[in-house]
Tab-separated table of C-alpha atoms in Angstrom:
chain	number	residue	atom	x	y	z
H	7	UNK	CA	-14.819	5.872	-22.977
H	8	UNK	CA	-11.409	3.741	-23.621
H	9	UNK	CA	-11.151	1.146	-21.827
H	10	UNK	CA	-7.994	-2.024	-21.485
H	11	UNK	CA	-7.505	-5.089	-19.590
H	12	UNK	CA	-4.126	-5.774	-18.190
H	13	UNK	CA	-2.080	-8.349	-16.058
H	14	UNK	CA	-0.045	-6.878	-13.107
H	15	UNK	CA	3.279	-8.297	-14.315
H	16	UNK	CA	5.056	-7.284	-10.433
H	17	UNK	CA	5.245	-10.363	-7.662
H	18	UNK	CA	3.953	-7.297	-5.467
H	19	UNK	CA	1.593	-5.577	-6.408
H	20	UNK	CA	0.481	-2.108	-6.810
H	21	UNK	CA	1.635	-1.488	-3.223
H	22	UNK	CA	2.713	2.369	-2.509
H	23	UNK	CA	5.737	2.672	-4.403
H	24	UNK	CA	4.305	1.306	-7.861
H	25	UNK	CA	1.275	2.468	-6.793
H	26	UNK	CA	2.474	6.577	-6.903
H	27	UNK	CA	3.990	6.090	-10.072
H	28	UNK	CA	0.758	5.079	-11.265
H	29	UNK	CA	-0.839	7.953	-9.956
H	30	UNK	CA	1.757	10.390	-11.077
H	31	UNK	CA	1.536	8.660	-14.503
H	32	UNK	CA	-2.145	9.213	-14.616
H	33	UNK	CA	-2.148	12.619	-13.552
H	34	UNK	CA	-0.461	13.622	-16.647
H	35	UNK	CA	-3.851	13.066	-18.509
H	36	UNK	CA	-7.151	15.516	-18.373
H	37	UNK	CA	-9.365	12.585	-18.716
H	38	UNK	CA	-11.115	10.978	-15.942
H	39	UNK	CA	-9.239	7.303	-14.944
H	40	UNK	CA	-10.546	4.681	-13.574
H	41	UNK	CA	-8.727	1.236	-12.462
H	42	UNK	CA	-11.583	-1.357	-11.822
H	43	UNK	CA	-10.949	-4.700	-9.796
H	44	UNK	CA	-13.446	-7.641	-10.240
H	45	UNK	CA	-16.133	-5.033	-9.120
H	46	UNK	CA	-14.652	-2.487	-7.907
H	47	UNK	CA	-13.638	0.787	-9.534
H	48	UNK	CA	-11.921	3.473	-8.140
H	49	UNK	CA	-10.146	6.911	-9.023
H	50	UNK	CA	-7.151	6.511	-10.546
H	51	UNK	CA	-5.299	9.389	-9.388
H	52	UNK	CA	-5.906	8.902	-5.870
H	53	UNK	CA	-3.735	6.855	-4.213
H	54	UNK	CA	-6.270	5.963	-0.859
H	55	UNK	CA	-8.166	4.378	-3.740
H	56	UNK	CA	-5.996	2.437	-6.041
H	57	UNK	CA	-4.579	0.907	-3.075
H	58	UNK	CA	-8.047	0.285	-1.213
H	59	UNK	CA	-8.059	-2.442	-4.197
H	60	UNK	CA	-5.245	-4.583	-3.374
H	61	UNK	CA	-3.728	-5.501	-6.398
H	62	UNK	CA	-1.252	-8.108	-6.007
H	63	UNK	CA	0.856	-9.789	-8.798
H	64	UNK	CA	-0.827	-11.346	-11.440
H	65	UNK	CA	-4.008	-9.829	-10.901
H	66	UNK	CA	-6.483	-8.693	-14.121
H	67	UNK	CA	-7.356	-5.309	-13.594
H	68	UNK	CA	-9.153	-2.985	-16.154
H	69	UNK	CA	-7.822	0.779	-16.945
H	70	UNK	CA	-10.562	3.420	-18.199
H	71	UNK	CA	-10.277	6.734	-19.122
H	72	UNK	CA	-13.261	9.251	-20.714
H	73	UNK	CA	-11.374	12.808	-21.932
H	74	UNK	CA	-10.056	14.252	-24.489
H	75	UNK	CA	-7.079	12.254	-23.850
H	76	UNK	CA	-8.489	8.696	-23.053
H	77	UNK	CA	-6.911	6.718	-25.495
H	78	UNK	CA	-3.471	8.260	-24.727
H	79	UNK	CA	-3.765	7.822	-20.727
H	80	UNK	CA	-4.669	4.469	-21.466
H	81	UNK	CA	-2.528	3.082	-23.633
H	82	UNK	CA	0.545	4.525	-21.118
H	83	UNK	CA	-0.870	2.904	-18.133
H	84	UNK	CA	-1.252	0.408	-19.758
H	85	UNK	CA	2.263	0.220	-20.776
H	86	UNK	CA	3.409	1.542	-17.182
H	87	UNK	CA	1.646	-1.561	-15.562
H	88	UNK	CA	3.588	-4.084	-18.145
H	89	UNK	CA	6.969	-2.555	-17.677
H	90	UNK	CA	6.475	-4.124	-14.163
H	91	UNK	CA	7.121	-0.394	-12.597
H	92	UNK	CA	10.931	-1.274	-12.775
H	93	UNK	CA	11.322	-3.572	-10.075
C-alpha cells in the first residue's frame, strides 16, 4: 500500500466538476484508491463517495492506492489535486 498526504490547493473544493476529473484520473489505474478524510475513507473512483466527504479548500486529505500500479496512481493524484484542477 502507497499512501500521500496532500492539501486541496482549490478555494472550492472537490465539488463535482474537480471532483470527476479526479475520478476519471483515478480510473486510469488497476489499483484500488482510496481518498481518506480525518476518518473517513472512501472509493476513489466513485464519485457518490468522494463527494460524500466534502472536501473544501485547504483541506488535508490522504490518497491510497494497493495494485500493481499504486505508486503511479498516487503520485498523479497527487499531482492532479496540486495543479488546483485548473481553476
Amino acid at each position: 500500500m502507497y499512501i500521500k498526504e496532500v492539501v486541496v490547493q482549490n478555494q472550492v473544493g472537490l465539488h463535482a466538476r474537480p471532483a470527476t476529473f479526479f475520478i476519471q484520473k483515478a480510473n486510469e489505474y488497476k489499483s484500488s484508491i482510496w481518498i481518506e478524510r480525518e476518518d473517513r475513507r472512501v472509493n476513489a473512483k466513485s464519485l457518490l463517495g468522494v463527494l460524500s466527504l466534502g472536501i473544501t479548500g485547504n483541506t488535508p486529505i490522504k490518497i491510497l492506492a494497493d495494485g500493481a500500479d499504486e505508486t503511479q496512481a498516487v503520485d498523479a493524484l497527487v499531482a492532479l489535486v496540486q495543479s488546483g484542477f485548473a481553476e
